Amino acid sequence: MKLSRLRRWSGETLVVGIPMVWLLVFFLMPFIIVAKISLAQSAVSIPPYTAMFEWADSRLAVIFDLSSYVWLTEDTLYFDAYVNSIKIAFFSTLICLMIGYPMAYAIARAPAANQPLWLLLVLLPSWTSFLIRIYAWIGLLKNNGLINNFLMWIGIIDDPIQMLHTPFAVYLGIVYAYLPFMILPLYANLVKHDQSLLEAASDLGAKAFTIFTRITLPLSKNGMVAGSMLVFIPVVGEYVIPELLGGNSTVMIGKVLWQEFFNNRDWSVAAALAAIMVAILIIPIMLFHRYEQKTLEEEAQ
Amino acid sequence: MRNFSFSRFMFWAGLTFLYLPMFILVIYSFNESRLVTVWAGWSTKWYGELFQDTQIMGAVKRSLEVAFLSATSAVFFGMLSSWAMVRIAKFRGKTLFGGMITAPLVMPDVIIGLSLLLLFVAFTQLTGWPRERGMLTIWIAHTTFGMAYATVVISSRLREMDASIEEAAMDLGAPPLKVFFAITLPLIAPAVASAWLLAFTLSLDDVVIASFVTGPGATTLPIEVLSSVRRGVSPKINVLASLIIFAVSMVTFTVWYVSRRLEKNRQKAMADDFLIE
């Protein structure tokens, strides 16, 4: 009896312990180090930042150097980049929701035998390369690209419209790339709705629109939150899309961070930018986690 | 049902939006011309040129290697953490664990990449390990976010599964490991396979995290593609894109077809059993 309990205990400890240690070391600890390096100053050394602890004349000095954070307030570029990223993420999430909701609804109401294939068709693009799907738009949006060539050929316009390297291109790219992530949780939610509820409402004389706004929409709240967070959070830190489609027209924080790190080689400013970004995103991330848990609890019932 | 037809329309319009750019890319990969947007007749010339490009082919090989290794380890960790989240009702730090396993799903790539790089640099400074960054550090990074996705896929299957079969086997005295290999694993196998495929494609696709944590000599395919795309549109990238789209579609539809067949057989077998009884 005792032996089996011991064996069970050690088994569970390993099952929990192995992934737990991995995540603590390679997911949580990096954030602590980011926080630490954001409180250093960039220096000409290897690695290129000053030490936090200094030992001299039997005195241990712990230095919290706030110069990186001060630097971020001195140039409006950074503040604008944060605001702009949140703005772009917010509106593109909204557009994804408006396009993705009817699509998810159509799949959830399709004959049950067709649903797996339809869902597969929506998700398939997201399994091909993200980079390449963004790249495809460069060839379409360029001044001498396919869309402009086509419009000039049929005679609607005489001169090419500047589309690449505009905010429009960034929105387009984000919606294009993130749409499947909105549809998946929405579908998972909509497909579980009790059909008899809708039939009852319809029998009692409710119009299709009323049924939708009074029953379907409120019931799908969890799906909408999950899908929106799945789009909003990663888009705030998006790098590839503003880099390839936005050019100099759009300043987003992910791109600014990348440039601070790779071009200016200022590691502590990059770390400070990341720390602030995590602070901004921590509430949406917790919201996402909470709704995930909620959905699971509902399923368990 | 006006509502219904509107959503149908949106569905097909949305699919067109998702597929048209990729479709055009595939067509233009057969373009003779070096100028990507000018059509100069059908040709498979650039397909030949791509296979001659040793730099790209080297990157393809490295990417496949790292994707294979990180998908395998991600699925291993994913099975453990799914078990922990679903089958173990309570353990110390479960809330923290649950948070750490979902956060990588949404955390922006630049943050994961930068923070992991700073961790590796700090490690090297303190312990001398890792001696240099490259394939090993990319593998660690990809395993970490891959296991988060693997856990989502595997734990949802585990949750659906009836735990009473496992409990019965345990009550009859089967050791936990035997129960896992004889009962649990065969039942969650389809989910494990799709988790592996998902982690594999995610690793193959990652450019931002890999750019941060890589080192000299470990250029993966997406890093190679990004630097080439920055220089402008090139016919070789069109070819590469078409091959990726083709490969992913083939694998996806094969998996879909096989799983549909298996499901049909299973249902048929169950119906037969019912009739015999």
Coordinates of C-alpha atoms in Angstrom, one line a residue, chain B residues 1-267:
Chain B
M1 CA -33.5 32.4 -43.2
R2 CA -31.9 35.6 -44.6
N3 CA -29.2 35.4 -41.9
F4 CA -28.1 32.0 -43.1
S5 CA -27.5 33.0 -46.7
F6 CA -25.6 36.1 -45.7
S7 CA -23.2 34.1 -43.7
R8 CA -22.9 31.6 -46.5
F9 CA -21.9 34.4 -48.8
M10 CA -19.4 35.7 -46.3
F11 CA -17.9 32.3 -46.0
W12 CA -17.2 31.9 -49.7
A13 CA -16.1 35.5 -50.1
G14 CA -13.7 35.0 -47.1
L15 CA -12.3 31.8 -48.6
T16 CA -11.7 33.6 -51.9
F17 CA -9.9 36.3 -50.0
L18 CA -7.8 33.7 -48.2
Y19 CA -6.9 31.6 -51.3
L20 CA -6.7 34.0 -54.2
P21 CA -3.3 35.5 -53.3
M22 CA -1.8 32.1 -52.8
F23 CA -3.3 30.9 -56.1
I24 CA -1.8 33.8 -58.0
L25 CA 1.6 33.1 -56.3
V26 CA 1.5 29.5 -57.5
I27 CA 0.6 30.6 -61.1
Y28 CA 3.4 33.2 -61.2
S29 CA 5.9 30.6 -60.0
F30 CA 5.7 29.1 -63.5
N31 CA 6.5 32.5 -65.1
E32 CA 9.4 32.5 -67.5
S33 CA 10.3 36.2 -66.7
R34 CA 12.7 37.3 -64.0
L35 CA 10.4 40.3 -63.4
V36 CA 7.9 38.7 -61.2
T37 CA 4.8 40.8 -62.2
V38 CA 5.3 40.6 -65.9
W39 CA 4.0 37.4 -67.6
A40 CA 6.3 36.0 -70.2
G41 CA 5.0 32.5 -70.7
W42 CA 4.9 29.2 -68.9
S43 CA 8.2 27.7 -67.7
T44 CA 9.5 25.5 -64.9
K45 CA 12.9 27.2 -65.2
W46 CA 12.8 28.7 -61.7
Y47 CA 12.0 25.3 -60.2
G48 CA 15.4 24.1 -61.5
E49 CA 17.2 27.2 -60.3
L50 CA 15.8 26.7 -56.8
F51 CA 17.2 23.2 -56.5
Q52 CA 20.6 24.5 -57.7
D53 CA 20.7 27.1 -55.0
T54 CA 22.8 25.4 -52.3
Q55 CA 22.2 28.2 -49.8
I56 CA 18.5 27.8 -49.8
M57 CA 18.7 24.0 -50.0
G58 CA 21.0 24.0 -46.9
A59 CA 18.5 26.2 -45.1
V60 CA 15.7 23.8 -46.0
K61 CA 17.7 20.9 -44.6
R62 CA 18.5 22.7 -41.3
S63 CA 14.9 23.9 -40.9
L64 CA 13.5 20.3 -41.4
E65 CA 16.0 19.0 -38.9
V66 CA 15.2 21.5 -36.2
A67 CA 11.4 21.2 -36.9
F68 CA 11.6 17.4 -36.6
L69 CA 13.5 17.5 -33.3
S70 CA 11.5 20.3 -31.7
A71 CA 8.1 18.8 -32.8
T72 CA 9.2 15.5 -31.2
S73 CA 10.2 17.0 -27.9
A74 CA 7.3 19.4 -27.9
V75 CA 4.9 16.5 -28.2
F76 CA 6.7 14.6 -25.4
F77 CA 6.4 17.7 -23.0
G78 CA 2.9 18.3 -24.3
M79 CA 1.8 14.8 -23.3
L80 CA 3.2 15.3 -19.8
S81 CA 1.6 18.7 -19.3
S82 CA -1.7 17.5 -20.7
W83 CA -1.7 14.7 -18.2
A84 CA -0.8 17.1 -15.4
M85 CA -3.6 19.6 -16.4
V86 CA -6.4 17.1 -17.1
R87 CA -5.8 14.0 -15.0
I88 CA -4.1 15.4 -11.8
A89 CA -6.8 17.3 -10.0
K90 CA -4.6 19.3 -7.8
F91 CA -0.9 20.0 -7.4
R92 CA 1.2 22.8 -6.1
G93 CA 1.7 25.5 -8.6
K94 CA -1.1 24.4 -10.9
T95 CA -2.3 27.9 -11.5
L96 CA 1.2 29.1 -12.4
F97 CA 1.7 26.0 -14.6
G98 CA -1.6 26.6 -16.4
G99 CA -0.6 30.2 -17.1
M100 CA 2.8 29.3 -18.3
I101 CA 1.4 26.7 -20.7
T102 CA -1.2 29.1 -22.3
A103 CA 0.8 32.3 -22.4
P104 CA 3.1 31.2 -25.3
L105 CA 0.0 30.8 -27.5
V106 CA -0.5 34.5 -27.6
M107 CA 2.8 36.1 -26.5
P108 CA 4.3 38.2 -29.3
D109 CA 7.2 36.6 -31.0
V110 CA 9.6 39.5 -30.5
I111 CA 9.2 39.2 -26.7
I112 CA 9.7 35.4 -26.6
G113 CA 12.7 35.8 -29.0
L114 CA 14.4 38.7 -27.1
S115 CA 13.8 37.2 -23.7
L116 CA 15.2 33.8 -24.6
L117 CA 18.2 35.3 -26.2
L118 CA 18.9 37.4 -23.1
L119 CA 18.6 34.2 -21.1
F120 CA 21.0 32.3 -23.2
V121 CA 23.5 35.2 -23.0
A122 CA 23.2 35.2 -19.2
F123 CA 23.7 31.4 -19.1
T124 CA 26.8 31.6 -21.2
Q125 CA 28.2 34.3 -19.0
L126 CA 27.6 32.4 -15.8
T127 CA 28.1 28.8 -16.7
G128 CA 29.7 28.7 -20.2
W129 CA 26.7 26.9 -21.6
P130 CA 25.5 27.2 -24.3
R131 CA 29.0 27.8 -25.9
E132 CA 27.5 29.3 -29.0
R133 CA 24.0 29.9 -30.3
G134 CA 22.6 28.0 -33.2
M135 CA 20.6 24.9 -33.8
L136 CA 20.5 23.9 -30.1
T137 CA 19.1 27.3 -29.0
I138 CA 16.5 27.3 -31.8
W139 CA 15.5 23.8 -30.7
I140 CA 15.0 25.0 -27.1
A141 CA 12.9 28.0 -28.3
H142 CA 10.8 26.0 -30.7
T143 CA 10.2 23.2 -28.1
T144 CA 9.0 25.8 -25.6
F145 CA 6.3 27.3 -27.8
G146 CA 5.6 24.0 -29.6
M147 CA 4.7 22.3 -26.3
A148 CA 2.1 25.0 -25.6
Y149 CA 0.3 24.2 -28.8
A150 CA 0.8 20.4 -28.4
T151 CA -0.8 20.7 -24.9
V152 CA -3.9 22.4 -26.3
V153 CA -4.4 19.6 -28.9
I154 CA -3.6 16.6 -26.7
S155 CA -5.4 17.8 -23.5
S156 CA -8.7 18.4 -25.4
R157 CA -8.6 14.8 -26.6
L158 CA -7.6 13.6 -23.1
R159 CA -10.6 15.5 -21.6
E160 CA -13.0 13.8 -24.0
M161 CA -11.6 10.4 -23.1
D162 CA -13.3 8.3 -20.5
A163 CA -10.9 8.1 -17.5
S164 CA -12.8 5.1 -16.1
I165 CA -11.0 2.7 -18.5
E166 CA -7.6 3.9 -17.0
E167 CA -9.0 3.6 -13.5
A168 CA -10.3 0.1 -14.1
A169 CA -6.9 -1.0 -15.4
M170 CA -5.2 0.6 -12.4
D171 CA -7.6 -1.1 -10.0
L172 CA -6.8 -4.4 -11.6
G173 CA -3.2 -3.8 -10.6
A174 CA -1.6 -2.5 -13.9
P175 CA 1.3 -0.2 -13.2
P176 CA 0.8 3.4 -14.3
L177 CA 3.3 3.3 -17.2
K178 CA 1.7 0.1 -18.6
V179 CA -1.7 1.7 -18.4
F180 CA -0.4 4.7 -20.3
F181 CA 1.2 2.7 -23.1
A182 CA -1.5 0.0 -23.3
I183 CA -4.6 2.2 -23.0
T184 CA -4.1 6.0 -23.0
L185 CA -1.6 6.3 -25.8
P186 CA -3.5 4.3 -28.4
L187 CA -6.6 6.3 -27.6
I188 CA -4.9 9.7 -27.8
A189 CA -2.7 8.7 -30.8
P190 CA -4.6 10.8 -33.4
A191 CA -4.3 13.9 -31.2
V192 CA -0.6 13.2 -30.6
A193 CA -0.1 12.9 -34.4
S194 CA -1.9 16.2 -35.1
A195 CA 0.0 17.9 -32.3
W196 CA 3.3 16.7 -33.8
L197 CA 2.3 18.1 -37.2
L198 CA 1.2 21.4 -35.8
A199 CA 4.5 21.8 -33.8
F200 CA 6.4 20.8 -36.9
T201 CA 4.7 23.4 -39.1
L202 CA 5.0 26.1 -36.5
S203 CA 8.8 25.5 -36.1
L204 CA 9.2 25.4 -39.9
D205 CA 7.4 28.8 -40.1
D206 CA 9.0 30.7 -37.3
V207 CA 11.2 33.6 -38.4
V208 CA 11.2 36.1 -35.6
I209 CA 12.2 33.9 -32.6
A210 CA 14.8 32.1 -34.7
S211 CA 16.3 35.4 -35.8
F212 CA 16.9 36.3 -32.1
V213 CA 18.2 33.1 -30.8
T214 CA 20.2 31.8 -33.8
G215 CA 24.0 32.2 -34.1
P216 CA 26.5 32.0 -36.9
G217 CA 26.0 29.2 -39.4
A218 CA 22.5 28.3 -38.3
T219 CA 20.3 30.2 -40.9
T220 CA 16.9 28.5 -41.1
L221 CA 14.7 28.7 -44.2
P222 CA 12.4 31.5 -42.9
I223 CA 15.4 33.7 -42.0
E224 CA 16.8 33.1 -45.5
V225 CA 13.4 33.9 -47.1
L226 CA 13.0 37.1 -45.0
S227 CA 16.4 38.5 -46.0
S228 CA 15.7 37.6 -49.7
V229 CA 12.2 39.2 -49.5
R230 CA 13.7 42.4 -48.0
R231 CA 15.7 42.7 -51.2
G232 CA 12.5 42.4 -53.3
V233 CA 10.3 39.9 -54.9
S234 CA 12.2 37.1 -56.5
P235 CA 11.0 34.2 -58.8
K236 CA 12.9 31.6 -56.6
I237 CA 10.8 32.6 -53.6
N238 CA 7.6 32.2 -55.6
V239 CA 8.7 28.7 -56.4
L240 CA 9.6 27.9 -52.8
A241 CA 6.2 29.3 -51.7
S242 CA 4.4 27.1 -54.2
L243 CA 6.2 24.0 -53.1
I244 CA 5.4 24.8 -49.5
I245 CA 1.7 25.4 -50.3
F246 CA 1.6 22.2 -52.3
A247 CA 3.3 20.1 -49.6
V248 CA 1.1 21.4 -46.8
S249 CA -2.1 20.8 -48.9
M250 CA -1.0 17.3 -49.7
V251 CA -0.3 16.4 -46.1
T252 CA -3.4 18.0 -44.8
F253 CA -5.8 16.3 -47.3
T254 CA -4.1 13.0 -46.8
V255 CA -4.5 13.2 -43.0
W256 CA -8.1 14.4 -43.4
Y257 CA -8.9 11.6 -45.9
V258 CA -7.3 8.8 -43.8
S259 CA -8.9 10.0 -40.5
R260 CA -12.3 10.2 -42.2
R261 CA -11.9 6.6 -43.5
L262 CA -10.8 5.4 -40.1
E263 CA -13.8 7.1 -38.5
K264 CA -16.2 5.6 -41.0
N265 CA -14.7 2.1 -40.4
R266 CA -15.0 2.6 -36.7
Q267 CA -18.7 3.6 -37.0

